[in-house]
PDB file of C-alpha atoms in Angstrom:
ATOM      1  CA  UNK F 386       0.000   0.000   0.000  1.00 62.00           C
ATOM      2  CA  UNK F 387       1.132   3.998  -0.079  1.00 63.00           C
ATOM      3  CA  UNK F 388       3.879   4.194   2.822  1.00 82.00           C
ATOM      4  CA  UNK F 389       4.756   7.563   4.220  1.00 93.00           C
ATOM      5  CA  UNK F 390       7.277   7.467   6.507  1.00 95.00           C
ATOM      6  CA  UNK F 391       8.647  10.396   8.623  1.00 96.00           C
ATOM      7  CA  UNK F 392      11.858  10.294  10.925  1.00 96.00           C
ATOM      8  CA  UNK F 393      12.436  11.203  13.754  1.00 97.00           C
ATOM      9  CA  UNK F 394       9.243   9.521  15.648  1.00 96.00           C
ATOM     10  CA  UNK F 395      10.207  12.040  18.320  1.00 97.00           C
ATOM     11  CA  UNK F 396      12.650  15.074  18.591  1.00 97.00           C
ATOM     12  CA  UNK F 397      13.727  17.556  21.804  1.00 97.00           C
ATOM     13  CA  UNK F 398      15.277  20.761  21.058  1.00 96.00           C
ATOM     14  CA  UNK F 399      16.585  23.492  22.904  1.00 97.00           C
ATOM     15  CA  UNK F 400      15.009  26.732  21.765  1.00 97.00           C
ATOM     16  CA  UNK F 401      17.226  28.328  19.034  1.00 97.00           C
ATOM     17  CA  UNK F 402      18.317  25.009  17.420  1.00 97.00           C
ATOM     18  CA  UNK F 403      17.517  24.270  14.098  1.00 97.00           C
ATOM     19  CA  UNK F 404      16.071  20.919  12.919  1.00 97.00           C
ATOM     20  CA  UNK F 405      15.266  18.768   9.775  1.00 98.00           C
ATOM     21  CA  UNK F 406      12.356  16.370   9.595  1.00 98.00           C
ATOM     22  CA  UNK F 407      12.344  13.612   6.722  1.00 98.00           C
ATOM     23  CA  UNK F 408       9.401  12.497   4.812  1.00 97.00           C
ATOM     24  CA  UNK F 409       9.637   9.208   2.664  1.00 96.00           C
ATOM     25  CA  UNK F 410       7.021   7.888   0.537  1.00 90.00           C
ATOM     26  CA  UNK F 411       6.793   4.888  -1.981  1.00 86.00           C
ATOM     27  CA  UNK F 412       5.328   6.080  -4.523  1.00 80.00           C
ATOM     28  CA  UNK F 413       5.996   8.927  -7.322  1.00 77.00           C
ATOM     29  CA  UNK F 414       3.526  11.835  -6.036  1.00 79.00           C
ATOM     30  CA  UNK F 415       2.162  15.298  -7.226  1.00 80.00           C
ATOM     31  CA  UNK F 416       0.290  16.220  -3.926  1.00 88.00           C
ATOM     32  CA  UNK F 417       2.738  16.545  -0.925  1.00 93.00           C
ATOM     33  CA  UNK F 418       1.994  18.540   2.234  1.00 96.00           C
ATOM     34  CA  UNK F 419       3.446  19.723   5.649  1.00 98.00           C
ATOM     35  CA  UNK F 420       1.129  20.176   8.573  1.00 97.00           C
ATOM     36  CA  UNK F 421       1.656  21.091  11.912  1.00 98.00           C
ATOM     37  CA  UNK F 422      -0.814  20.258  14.584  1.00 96.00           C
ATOM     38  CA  UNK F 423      -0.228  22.249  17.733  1.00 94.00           C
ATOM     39  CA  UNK F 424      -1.000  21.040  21.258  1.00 91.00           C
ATOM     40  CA  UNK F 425      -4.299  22.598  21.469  1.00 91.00           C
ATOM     41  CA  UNK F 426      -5.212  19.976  18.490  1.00 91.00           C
ATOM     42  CA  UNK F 427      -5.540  22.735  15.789  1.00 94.00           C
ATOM     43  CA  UNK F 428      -4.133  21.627  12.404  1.00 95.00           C
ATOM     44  CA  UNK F 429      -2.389  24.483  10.720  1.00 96.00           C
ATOM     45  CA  UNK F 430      -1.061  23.760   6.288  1.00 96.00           C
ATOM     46  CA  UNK F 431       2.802  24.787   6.180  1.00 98.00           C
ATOM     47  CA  UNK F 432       3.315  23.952   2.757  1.00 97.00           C
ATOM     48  CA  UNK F 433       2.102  22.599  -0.383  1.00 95.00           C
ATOM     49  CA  UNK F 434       5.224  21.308  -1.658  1.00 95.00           C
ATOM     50  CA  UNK F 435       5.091  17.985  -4.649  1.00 92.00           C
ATOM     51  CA  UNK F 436       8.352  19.370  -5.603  1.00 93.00           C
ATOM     52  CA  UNK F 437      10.869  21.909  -5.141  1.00 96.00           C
ATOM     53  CA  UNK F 438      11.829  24.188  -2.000  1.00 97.00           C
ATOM     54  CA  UNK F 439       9.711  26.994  -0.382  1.00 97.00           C
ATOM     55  CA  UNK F 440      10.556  29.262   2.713  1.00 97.00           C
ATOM     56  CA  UNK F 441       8.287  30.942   4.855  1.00 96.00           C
ATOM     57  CA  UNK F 442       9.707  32.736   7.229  1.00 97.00           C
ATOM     58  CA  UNK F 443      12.028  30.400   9.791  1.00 97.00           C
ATOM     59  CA  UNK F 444       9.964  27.395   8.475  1.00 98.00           C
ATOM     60  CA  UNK F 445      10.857  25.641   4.723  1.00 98.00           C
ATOM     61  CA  UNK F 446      10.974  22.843   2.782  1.00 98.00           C
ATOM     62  CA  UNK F 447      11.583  20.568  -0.121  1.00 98.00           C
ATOM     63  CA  UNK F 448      11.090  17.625  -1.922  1.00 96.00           C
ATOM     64  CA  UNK F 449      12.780  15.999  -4.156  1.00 95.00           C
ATOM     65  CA  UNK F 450       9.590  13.678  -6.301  1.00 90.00           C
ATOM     66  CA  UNK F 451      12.452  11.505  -8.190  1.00 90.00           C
ATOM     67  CA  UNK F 452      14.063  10.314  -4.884  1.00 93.00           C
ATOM     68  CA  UNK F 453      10.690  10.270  -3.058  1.00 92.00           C
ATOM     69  CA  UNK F 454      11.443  12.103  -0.218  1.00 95.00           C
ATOM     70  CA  UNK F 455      10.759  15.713   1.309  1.00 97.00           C
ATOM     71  CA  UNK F 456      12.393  17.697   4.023  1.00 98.00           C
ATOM     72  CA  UNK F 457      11.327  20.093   6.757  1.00 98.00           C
ATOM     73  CA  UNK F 458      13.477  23.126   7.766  1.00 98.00           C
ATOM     74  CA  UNK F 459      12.926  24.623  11.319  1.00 98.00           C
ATOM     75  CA  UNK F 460      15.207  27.393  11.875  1.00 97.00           C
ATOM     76  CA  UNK F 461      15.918  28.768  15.546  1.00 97.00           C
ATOM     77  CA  UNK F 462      13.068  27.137  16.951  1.00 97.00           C
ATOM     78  CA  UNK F 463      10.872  28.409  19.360  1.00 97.00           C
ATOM     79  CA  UNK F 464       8.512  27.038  21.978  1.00 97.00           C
ATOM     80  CA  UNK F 465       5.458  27.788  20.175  1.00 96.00           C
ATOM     81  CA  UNK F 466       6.777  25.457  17.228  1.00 97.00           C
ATOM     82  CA  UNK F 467       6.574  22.431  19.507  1.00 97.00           C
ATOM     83  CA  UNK F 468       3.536  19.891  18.983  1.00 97.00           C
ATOM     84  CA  UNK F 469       3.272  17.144  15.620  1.00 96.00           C
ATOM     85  CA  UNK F 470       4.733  17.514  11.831  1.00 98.00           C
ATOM     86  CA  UNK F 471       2.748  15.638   9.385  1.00 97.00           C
ATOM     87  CA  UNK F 472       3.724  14.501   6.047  1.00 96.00           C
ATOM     88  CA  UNK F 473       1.072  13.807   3.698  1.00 94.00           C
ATOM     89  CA  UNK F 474       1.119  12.886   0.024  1.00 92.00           C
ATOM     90  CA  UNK F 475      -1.815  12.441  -2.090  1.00 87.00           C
ATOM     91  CA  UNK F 476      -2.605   8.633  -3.605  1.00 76.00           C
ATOM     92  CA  UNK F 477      -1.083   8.533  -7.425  1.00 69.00           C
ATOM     93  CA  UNK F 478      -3.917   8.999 -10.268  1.00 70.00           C
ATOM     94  CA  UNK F 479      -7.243   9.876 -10.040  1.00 71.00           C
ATOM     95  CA  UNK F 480      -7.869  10.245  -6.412  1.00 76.00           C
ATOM     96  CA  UNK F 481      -4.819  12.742  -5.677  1.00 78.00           C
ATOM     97  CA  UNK F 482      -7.063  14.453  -3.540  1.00 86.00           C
ATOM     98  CA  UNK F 483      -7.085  11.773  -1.147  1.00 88.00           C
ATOM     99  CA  UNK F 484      -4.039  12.436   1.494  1.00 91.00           C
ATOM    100  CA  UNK F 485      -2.197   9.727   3.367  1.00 91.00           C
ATOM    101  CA  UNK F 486      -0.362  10.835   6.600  1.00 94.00           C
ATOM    102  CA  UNK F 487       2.485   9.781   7.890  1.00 94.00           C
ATOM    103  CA  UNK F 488       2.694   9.031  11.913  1.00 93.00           C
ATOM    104  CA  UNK F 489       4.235  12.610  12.261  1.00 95.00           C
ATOM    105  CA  UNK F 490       7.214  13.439  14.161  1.00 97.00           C
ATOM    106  CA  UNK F 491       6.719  14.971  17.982  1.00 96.00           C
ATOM    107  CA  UNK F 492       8.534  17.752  18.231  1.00 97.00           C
ATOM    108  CA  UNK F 493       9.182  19.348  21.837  1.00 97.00           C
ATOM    109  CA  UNK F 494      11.601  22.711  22.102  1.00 97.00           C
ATOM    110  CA  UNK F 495      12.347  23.596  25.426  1.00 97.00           C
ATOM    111  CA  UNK F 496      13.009  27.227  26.993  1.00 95.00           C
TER     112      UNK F 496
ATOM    113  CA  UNK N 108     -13.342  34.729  10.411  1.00 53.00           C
ATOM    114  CA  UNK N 109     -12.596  33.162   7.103  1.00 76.00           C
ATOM    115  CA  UNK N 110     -11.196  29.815   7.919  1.00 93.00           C
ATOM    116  CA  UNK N 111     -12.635  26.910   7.764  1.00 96.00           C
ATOM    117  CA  UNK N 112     -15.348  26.859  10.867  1.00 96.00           C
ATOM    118  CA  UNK N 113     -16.402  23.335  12.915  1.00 97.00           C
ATOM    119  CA  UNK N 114     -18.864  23.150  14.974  1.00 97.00           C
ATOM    120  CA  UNK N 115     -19.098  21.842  17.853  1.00 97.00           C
ATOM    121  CA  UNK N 116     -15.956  21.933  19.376  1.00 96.00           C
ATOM    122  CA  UNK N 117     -16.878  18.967  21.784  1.00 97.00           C
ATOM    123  CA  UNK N 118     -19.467  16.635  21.983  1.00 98.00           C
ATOM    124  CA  UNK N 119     -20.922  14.082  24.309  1.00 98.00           C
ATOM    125  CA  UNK N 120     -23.089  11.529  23.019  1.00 98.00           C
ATOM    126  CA  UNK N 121     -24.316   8.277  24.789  1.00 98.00           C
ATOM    127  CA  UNK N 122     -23.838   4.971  23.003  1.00 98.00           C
ATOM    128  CA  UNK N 123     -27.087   4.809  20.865  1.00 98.00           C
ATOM    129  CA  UNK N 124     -27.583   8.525  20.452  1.00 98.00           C
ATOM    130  CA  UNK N 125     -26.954  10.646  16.787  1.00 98.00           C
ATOM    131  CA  UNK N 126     -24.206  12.819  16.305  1.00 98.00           C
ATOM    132  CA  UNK N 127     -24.061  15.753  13.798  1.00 98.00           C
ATOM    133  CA  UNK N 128     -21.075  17.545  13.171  1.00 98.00           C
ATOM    134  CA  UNK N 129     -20.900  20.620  10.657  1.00 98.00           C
ATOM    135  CA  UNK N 130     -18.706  22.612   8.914  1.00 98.00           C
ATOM    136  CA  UNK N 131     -18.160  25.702   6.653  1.00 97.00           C
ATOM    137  CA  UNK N 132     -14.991  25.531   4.383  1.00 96.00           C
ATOM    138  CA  UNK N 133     -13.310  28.535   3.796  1.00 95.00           C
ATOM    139  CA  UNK N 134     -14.492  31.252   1.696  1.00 92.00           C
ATOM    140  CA  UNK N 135     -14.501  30.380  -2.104  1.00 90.00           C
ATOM    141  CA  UNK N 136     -13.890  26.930  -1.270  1.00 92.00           C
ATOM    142  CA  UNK N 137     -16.027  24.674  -2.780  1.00 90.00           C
ATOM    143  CA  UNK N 138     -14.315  20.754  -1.979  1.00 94.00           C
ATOM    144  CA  UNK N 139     -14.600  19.743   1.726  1.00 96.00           C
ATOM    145  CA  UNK N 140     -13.270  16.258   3.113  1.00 97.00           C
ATOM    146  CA  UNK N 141     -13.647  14.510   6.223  1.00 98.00           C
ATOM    147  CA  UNK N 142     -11.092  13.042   8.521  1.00 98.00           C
ATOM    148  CA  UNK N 143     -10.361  11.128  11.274  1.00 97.00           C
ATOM    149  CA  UNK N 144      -8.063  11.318  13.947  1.00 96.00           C
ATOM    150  CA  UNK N 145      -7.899   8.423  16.491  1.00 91.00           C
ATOM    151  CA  UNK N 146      -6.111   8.348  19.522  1.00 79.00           C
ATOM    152  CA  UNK N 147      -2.637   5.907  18.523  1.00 76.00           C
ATOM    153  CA  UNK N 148      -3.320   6.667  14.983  1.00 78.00           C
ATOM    154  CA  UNK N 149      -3.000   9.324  12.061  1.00 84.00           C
ATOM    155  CA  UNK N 150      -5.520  11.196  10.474  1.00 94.00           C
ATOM    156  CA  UNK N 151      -7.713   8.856   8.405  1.00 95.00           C
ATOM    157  CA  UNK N 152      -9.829   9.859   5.119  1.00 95.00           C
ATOM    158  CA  UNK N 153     -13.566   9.589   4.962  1.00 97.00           C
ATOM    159  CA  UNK N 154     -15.108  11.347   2.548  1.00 97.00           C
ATOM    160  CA  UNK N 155     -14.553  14.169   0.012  1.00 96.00           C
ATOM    161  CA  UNK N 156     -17.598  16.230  -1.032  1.00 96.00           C
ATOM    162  CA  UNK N 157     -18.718  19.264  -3.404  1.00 94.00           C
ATOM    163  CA  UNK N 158     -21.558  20.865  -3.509  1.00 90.00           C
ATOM    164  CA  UNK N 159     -24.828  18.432  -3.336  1.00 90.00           C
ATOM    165  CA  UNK N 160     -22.254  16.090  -4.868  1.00 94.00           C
ATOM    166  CA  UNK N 161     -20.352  12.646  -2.880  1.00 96.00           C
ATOM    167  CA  UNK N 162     -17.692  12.551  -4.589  1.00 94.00           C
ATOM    168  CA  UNK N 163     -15.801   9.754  -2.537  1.00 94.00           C
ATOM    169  CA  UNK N 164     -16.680   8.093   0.303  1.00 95.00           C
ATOM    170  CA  UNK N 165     -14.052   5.357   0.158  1.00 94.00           C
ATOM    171  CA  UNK N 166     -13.016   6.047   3.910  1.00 94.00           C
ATOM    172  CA  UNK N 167     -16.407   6.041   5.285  1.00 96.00           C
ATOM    173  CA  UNK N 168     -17.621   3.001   7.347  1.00 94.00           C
ATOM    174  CA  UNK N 169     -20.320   1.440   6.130  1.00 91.00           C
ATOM    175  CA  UNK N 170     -22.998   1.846   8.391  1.00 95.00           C
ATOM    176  CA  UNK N 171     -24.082   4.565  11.192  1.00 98.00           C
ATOM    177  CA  UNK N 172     -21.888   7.385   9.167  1.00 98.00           C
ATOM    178  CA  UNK N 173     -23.153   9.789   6.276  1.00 97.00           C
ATOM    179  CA  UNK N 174     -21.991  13.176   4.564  1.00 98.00           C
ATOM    180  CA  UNK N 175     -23.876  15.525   2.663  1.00 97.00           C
ATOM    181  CA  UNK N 176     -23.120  19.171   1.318  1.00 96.00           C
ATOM    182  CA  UNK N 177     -26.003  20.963   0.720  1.00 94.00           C
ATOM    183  CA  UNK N 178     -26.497  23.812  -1.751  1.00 91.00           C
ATOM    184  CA  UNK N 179     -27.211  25.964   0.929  1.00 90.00           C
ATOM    185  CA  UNK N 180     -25.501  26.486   4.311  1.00 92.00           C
ATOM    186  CA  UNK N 181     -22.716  23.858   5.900  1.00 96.00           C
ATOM    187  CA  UNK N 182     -21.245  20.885   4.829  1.00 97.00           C
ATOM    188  CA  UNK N 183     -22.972  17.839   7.718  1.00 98.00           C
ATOM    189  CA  UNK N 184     -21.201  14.478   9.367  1.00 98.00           C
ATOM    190  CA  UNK N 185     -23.739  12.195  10.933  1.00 98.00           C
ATOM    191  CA  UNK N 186     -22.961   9.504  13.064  1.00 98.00           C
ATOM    192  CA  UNK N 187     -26.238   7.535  13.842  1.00 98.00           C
ATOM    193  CA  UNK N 188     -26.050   5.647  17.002  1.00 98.00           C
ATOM    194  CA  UNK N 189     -22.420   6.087  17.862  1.00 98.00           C
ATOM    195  CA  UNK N 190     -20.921   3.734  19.844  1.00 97.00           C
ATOM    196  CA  UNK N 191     -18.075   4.121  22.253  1.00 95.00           C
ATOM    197  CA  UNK N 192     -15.171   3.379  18.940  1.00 94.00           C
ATOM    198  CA  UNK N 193     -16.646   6.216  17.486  1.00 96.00           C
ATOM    199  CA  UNK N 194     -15.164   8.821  19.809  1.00 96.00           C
ATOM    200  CA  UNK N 195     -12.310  10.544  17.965  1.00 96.00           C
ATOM    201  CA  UNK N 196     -11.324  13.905  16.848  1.00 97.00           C
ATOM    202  CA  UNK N 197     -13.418  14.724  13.156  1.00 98.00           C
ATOM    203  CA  UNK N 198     -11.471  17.278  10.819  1.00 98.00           C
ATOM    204  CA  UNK N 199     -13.386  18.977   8.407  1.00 98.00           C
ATOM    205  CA  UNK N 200     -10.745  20.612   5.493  1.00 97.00           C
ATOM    206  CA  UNK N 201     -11.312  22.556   2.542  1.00 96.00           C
ATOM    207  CA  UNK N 202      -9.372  23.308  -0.797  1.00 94.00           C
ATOM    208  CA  UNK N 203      -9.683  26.084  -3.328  1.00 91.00           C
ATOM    209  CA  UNK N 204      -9.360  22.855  -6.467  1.00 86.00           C
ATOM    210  CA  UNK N 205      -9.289  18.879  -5.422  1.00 77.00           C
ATOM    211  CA  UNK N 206      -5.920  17.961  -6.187  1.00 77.00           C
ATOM    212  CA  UNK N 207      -3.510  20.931  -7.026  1.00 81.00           C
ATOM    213  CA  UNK N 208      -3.734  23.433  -3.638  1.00 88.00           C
ATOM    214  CA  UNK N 209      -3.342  23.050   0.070  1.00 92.00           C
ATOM    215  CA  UNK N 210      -5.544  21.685   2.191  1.00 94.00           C
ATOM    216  CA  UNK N 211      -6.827  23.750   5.385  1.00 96.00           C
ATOM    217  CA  UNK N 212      -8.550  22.316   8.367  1.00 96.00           C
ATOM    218  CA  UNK N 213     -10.501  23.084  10.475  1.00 96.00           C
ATOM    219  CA  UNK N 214     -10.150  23.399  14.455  1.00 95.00           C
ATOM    220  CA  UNK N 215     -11.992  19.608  14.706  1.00 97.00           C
ATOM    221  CA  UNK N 216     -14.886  18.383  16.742  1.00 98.00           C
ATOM    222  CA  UNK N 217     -14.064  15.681  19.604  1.00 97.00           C
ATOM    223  CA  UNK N 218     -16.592  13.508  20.178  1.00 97.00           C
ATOM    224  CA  UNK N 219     -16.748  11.565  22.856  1.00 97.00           C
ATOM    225  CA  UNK N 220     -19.134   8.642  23.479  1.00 97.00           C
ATOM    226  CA  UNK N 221     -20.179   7.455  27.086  1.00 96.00           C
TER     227      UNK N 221
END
Protein backbone atom coordinates (compact mmCIF):
# COMPACT_ATOMS: atom_id res chain seq x y z
CA UNK A 1 0.00 0.00 0.00
CA UNK A 2 1.13 4.00 -0.08
CA UNK A 3 3.88 4.19 2.82
CA UNK A 4 4.76 7.56 4.22
CA UNK A 5 7.28 7.47 6.51
CA UNK A 6 8.65 10.40 8.62
CA UNK A 7 11.86 10.29 10.92
CA UNK A 8 12.44 11.20 13.75
CA UNK A 9 9.24 9.52 15.65
CA UNK A 10 10.21 12.04 18.32
CA UNK A 11 12.65 15.07 18.59
CA UNK A 12 13.73 17.56 21.80
CA UNK A 13 15.28 20.76 21.06
CA UNK A 14 16.59 23.49 22.90
CA UNK A 15 15.01 26.73 21.77
CA UNK A 16 17.23 28.33 19.03
CA UNK A 17 18.32 25.01 17.42
CA UNK A 18 17.52 24.27 14.10
CA UNK A 19 16.07 20.92 12.92
CA UNK A 20 15.27 18.77 9.77
CA UNK A 21 12.36 16.37 9.59
CA UNK A 22 12.34 13.61 6.72
CA UNK A 23 9.40 12.50 4.81
CA UNK A 24 9.64 9.21 2.66
CA UNK A 25 7.02 7.89 0.54
CA UNK A 26 6.79 4.89 -1.98
CA UNK A 27 5.33 6.08 -4.52
CA UNK A 28 6.00 8.93 -7.32
CA UNK A 29 3.53 11.84 -6.04
CA UNK A 30 2.16 15.30 -7.23
CA UNK A 31 0.29 16.22 -3.93
CA UNK A 32 2.74 16.55 -0.92
CA UNK A 33 1.99 18.54 2.23
CA UNK A 34 3.45 19.72 5.65
CA UNK A 35 1.13 20.18 8.57
CA UNK A 36 1.66 21.09 11.91
CA UNK A 37 -0.81 20.26 14.58
CA UNK A 38 -0.23 22.25 17.73
CA UNK A 39 -1.00 21.04 21.26
CA UNK A 40 -4.30 22.60 21.47
CA UNK A 41 -5.21 19.98 18.49
CA UNK A 42 -5.54 22.73 15.79
CA UNK A 43 -4.13 21.63 12.40
CA UNK A 44 -2.39 24.48 10.72
CA UNK A 45 -1.06 23.76 6.29
CA UNK A 46 2.80 24.79 6.18
CA UNK A 47 3.31 23.95 2.76
CA UNK A 48 2.10 22.60 -0.38
CA UNK A 49 5.22 21.31 -1.66
CA UNK A 50 5.09 17.99 -4.65
CA UNK A 51 8.35 19.37 -5.60
CA UNK A 52 10.87 21.91 -5.14
CA UNK A 53 11.83 24.19 -2.00
CA UNK A 54 9.71 26.99 -0.38
CA UNK A 55 10.56 29.26 2.71
CA UNK A 56 8.29 30.94 4.86
CA UNK A 57 9.71 32.74 7.23
CA UNK A 58 12.03 30.40 9.79
CA UNK A 59 9.96 27.40 8.47
CA UNK A 60 10.86 25.64 4.72
CA UNK A 61 10.97 22.84 2.78
CA UNK A 62 11.58 20.57 -0.12
CA UNK A 63 11.09 17.62 -1.92
CA UNK A 64 12.78 16.00 -4.16
CA UNK A 65 9.59 13.68 -6.30
CA UNK A 66 12.45 11.51 -8.19
CA UNK A 67 14.06 10.31 -4.88
CA UNK A 68 10.69 10.27 -3.06
CA UNK A 69 11.44 12.10 -0.22
CA UNK A 70 10.76 15.71 1.31
CA UNK A 71 12.39 17.70 4.02
CA UNK A 72 11.33 20.09 6.76
CA UNK A 73 13.48 23.13 7.77
CA UNK A 74 12.93 24.62 11.32
CA UNK A 75 15.21 27.39 11.87
CA UNK A 76 15.92 28.77 15.55
CA UNK A 77 13.07 27.14 16.95
CA UNK A 78 10.87 28.41 19.36
CA UNK A 79 8.51 27.04 21.98
CA UNK A 80 5.46 27.79 20.18
CA UNK A 81 6.78 25.46 17.23
CA UNK A 82 6.57 22.43 19.51
CA UNK A 83 3.54 19.89 18.98
CA UNK A 84 3.27 17.14 15.62
CA UNK A 85 4.73 17.51 11.83
CA UNK A 86 2.75 15.64 9.38
CA UNK A 87 3.72 14.50 6.05
CA UNK A 88 1.07 13.81 3.70
CA UNK A 89 1.12 12.89 0.02
CA UNK A 90 -1.82 12.44 -2.09
CA UNK A 91 -2.60 8.63 -3.61
CA UNK A 92 -1.08 8.53 -7.43
CA UNK A 93 -3.92 9.00 -10.27
CA UNK A 94 -7.24 9.88 -10.04
CA UNK A 95 -7.87 10.24 -6.41
CA UNK A 96 -4.82 12.74 -5.68
CA UNK A 97 -7.06 14.45 -3.54
CA UNK A 98 -7.08 11.77 -1.15
CA UNK A 99 -4.04 12.44 1.49
CA UNK A 100 -2.20 9.73 3.37
CA UNK A 101 -0.36 10.83 6.60
CA UNK A 102 2.48 9.78 7.89
CA UNK A 103 2.69 9.03 11.91
CA UNK A 104 4.23 12.61 12.26
CA UNK A 105 7.21 13.44 14.16
CA UNK A 106 6.72 14.97 17.98
CA UNK A 107 8.53 17.75 18.23
CA UNK A 108 9.18 19.35 21.84
CA UNK A 109 11.60 22.71 22.10
CA UNK A 110 12.35 23.60 25.43
CA UNK A 111 13.01 27.23 26.99
CA UNK B 1 -13.34 34.73 10.41
CA UNK B 2 -12.60 33.16 7.10
CA UNK B 3 -11.20 29.81 7.92
CA UNK B 4 -12.63 26.91 7.76
CA UNK B 5 -15.35 26.86 10.87
CA UNK B 6 -16.40 23.34 12.92
CA UNK B 7 -18.86 23.15 14.97
CA UNK B 8 -19.10 21.84 17.85
CA UNK B 9 -15.96 21.93 19.38
CA UNK B 10 -16.88 18.97 21.78
CA UNK B 11 -19.47 16.63 21.98
CA UNK B 12 -20.92 14.08 24.31
CA UNK B 13 -23.09 11.53 23.02
CA UNK B 14 -24.32 8.28 24.79
CA UNK B 15 -23.84 4.97 23.00
CA UNK B 16 -27.09 4.81 20.87
CA UNK B 17 -27.58 8.53 20.45
CA UNK B 18 -26.95 10.65 16.79
CA UNK B 19 -24.21 12.82 16.31
CA UNK B 20 -24.06 15.75 13.80
CA UNK B 21 -21.08 17.54 13.17
CA UNK B 22 -20.90 20.62 10.66
CA UNK B 23 -18.71 22.61 8.91
CA UNK B 24 -18.16 25.70 6.65
CA UNK B 25 -14.99 25.53 4.38
CA UNK B 26 -13.31 28.54 3.80
CA UNK B 27 -14.49 31.25 1.70
CA UNK B 28 -14.50 30.38 -2.10
CA UNK B 29 -13.89 26.93 -1.27
CA UNK B 30 -16.03 24.67 -2.78
CA UNK B 31 -14.32 20.75 -1.98
CA UNK B 32 -14.60 19.74 1.73
CA UNK B 33 -13.27 16.26 3.11
CA UNK B 34 -13.65 14.51 6.22
CA UNK B 35 -11.09 13.04 8.52
CA UNK B 36 -10.36 11.13 11.27
CA UNK B 37 -8.06 11.32 13.95
CA UNK B 38 -7.90 8.42 16.49
CA UNK B 39 -6.11 8.35 19.52
CA UNK B 40 -2.64 5.91 18.52
CA UNK B 41 -3.32 6.67 14.98
CA UNK B 42 -3.00 9.32 12.06
CA UNK B 43 -5.52 11.20 10.47
CA UNK B 44 -7.71 8.86 8.40
CA UNK B 45 -9.83 9.86 5.12
CA UNK B 46 -13.57 9.59 4.96
CA UNK B 47 -15.11 11.35 2.55
CA UNK B 48 -14.55 14.17 0.01
CA UNK B 49 -17.60 16.23 -1.03
CA UNK B 50 -18.72 19.26 -3.40
CA UNK B 51 -21.56 20.87 -3.51
CA UNK B 52 -24.83 18.43 -3.34
CA UNK B 53 -22.25 16.09 -4.87
CA UNK B 54 -20.35 12.65 -2.88
CA UNK B 55 -17.69 12.55 -4.59
CA UNK B 56 -15.80 9.75 -2.54
CA UNK B 57 -16.68 8.09 0.30
CA UNK B 58 -14.05 5.36 0.16
CA UNK B 59 -13.02 6.05 3.91
CA UNK B 60 -16.41 6.04 5.28
CA UNK B 61 -17.62 3.00 7.35
CA UNK B 62 -20.32 1.44 6.13
CA UNK B 63 -23.00 1.85 8.39
CA UNK B 64 -24.08 4.57 11.19
CA UNK B 65 -21.89 7.39 9.17
CA UNK B 66 -23.15 9.79 6.28
CA UNK B 67 -21.99 13.18 4.56
CA UNK B 68 -23.88 15.52 2.66
CA UNK B 69 -23.12 19.17 1.32
CA UNK B 70 -26.00 20.96 0.72
CA UNK B 71 -26.50 23.81 -1.75
CA UNK B 72 -27.21 25.96 0.93
CA UNK B 73 -25.50 26.49 4.31
CA UNK B 74 -22.72 23.86 5.90
CA UNK B 75 -21.24 20.89 4.83
CA UNK B 76 -22.97 17.84 7.72
CA UNK B 77 -21.20 14.48 9.37
CA UNK B 78 -23.74 12.20 10.93
CA UNK B 79 -22.96 9.50 13.06
CA UNK B 80 -26.24 7.54 13.84
CA UNK B 81 -26.05 5.65 17.00
CA UNK B 82 -22.42 6.09 17.86
CA UNK B 83 -20.92 3.73 19.84
CA UNK B 84 -18.07 4.12 22.25
CA UNK B 85 -15.17 3.38 18.94
CA UNK B 86 -16.65 6.22 17.49
CA UNK B 87 -15.16 8.82 19.81
CA UNK B 88 -12.31 10.54 17.96
CA UNK B 89 -11.32 13.90 16.85
CA UNK B 90 -13.42 14.72 13.16
CA UNK B 91 -11.47 17.28 10.82
CA UNK B 92 -13.39 18.98 8.41
CA UNK B 93 -10.75 20.61 5.49
CA UNK B 94 -11.31 22.56 2.54
CA UNK B 95 -9.37 23.31 -0.80
CA UNK B 96 -9.68 26.08 -3.33
CA UNK B 97 -9.36 22.85 -6.47
CA UNK B 98 -9.29 18.88 -5.42
CA UNK B 99 -5.92 17.96 -6.19
CA UNK B 100 -3.51 20.93 -7.03
CA UNK B 101 -3.73 23.43 -3.64
CA UNK B 102 -3.34 23.05 0.07
CA UNK B 103 -5.54 21.69 2.19
CA UNK B 104 -6.83 23.75 5.39
CA UNK B 105 -8.55 22.32 8.37
CA UNK B 106 -10.50 23.08 10.48
CA UNK B 107 -10.15 23.40 14.45
CA UNK B 108 -11.99 19.61 14.71
CA UNK B 109 -14.89 18.38 16.74
CA UNK B 110 -14.06 15.68 19.60
CA UNK B 111 -16.59 13.51 20.18
CA UNK B 112 -16.75 11.57 22.86
CA UNK B 113 -19.13 8.64 23.48
CA UNK B 114 -20.18 7.45 27.09
Amino acid sequence: GIQVEQSPPDLILQEGANSTLRCNFSDSVNNLQWFHQNPWGQLINLFYIPSGTKQNGRLSATTVATERYSLLYISSSQTTDSGVYFCARGISGGSNYKLTFGKGTLLTVNP
Amino acid sequence: NAGVMQNPRHLVRRRGQEARLRCSPMKGHSHVYWYRQLPEEGLKFMVYLQKENIIDESGMPKERFSAEFPKEGPSILRIQQVVRGDSAAYFCASSLTGTDSPLHFGNGTRLTVT
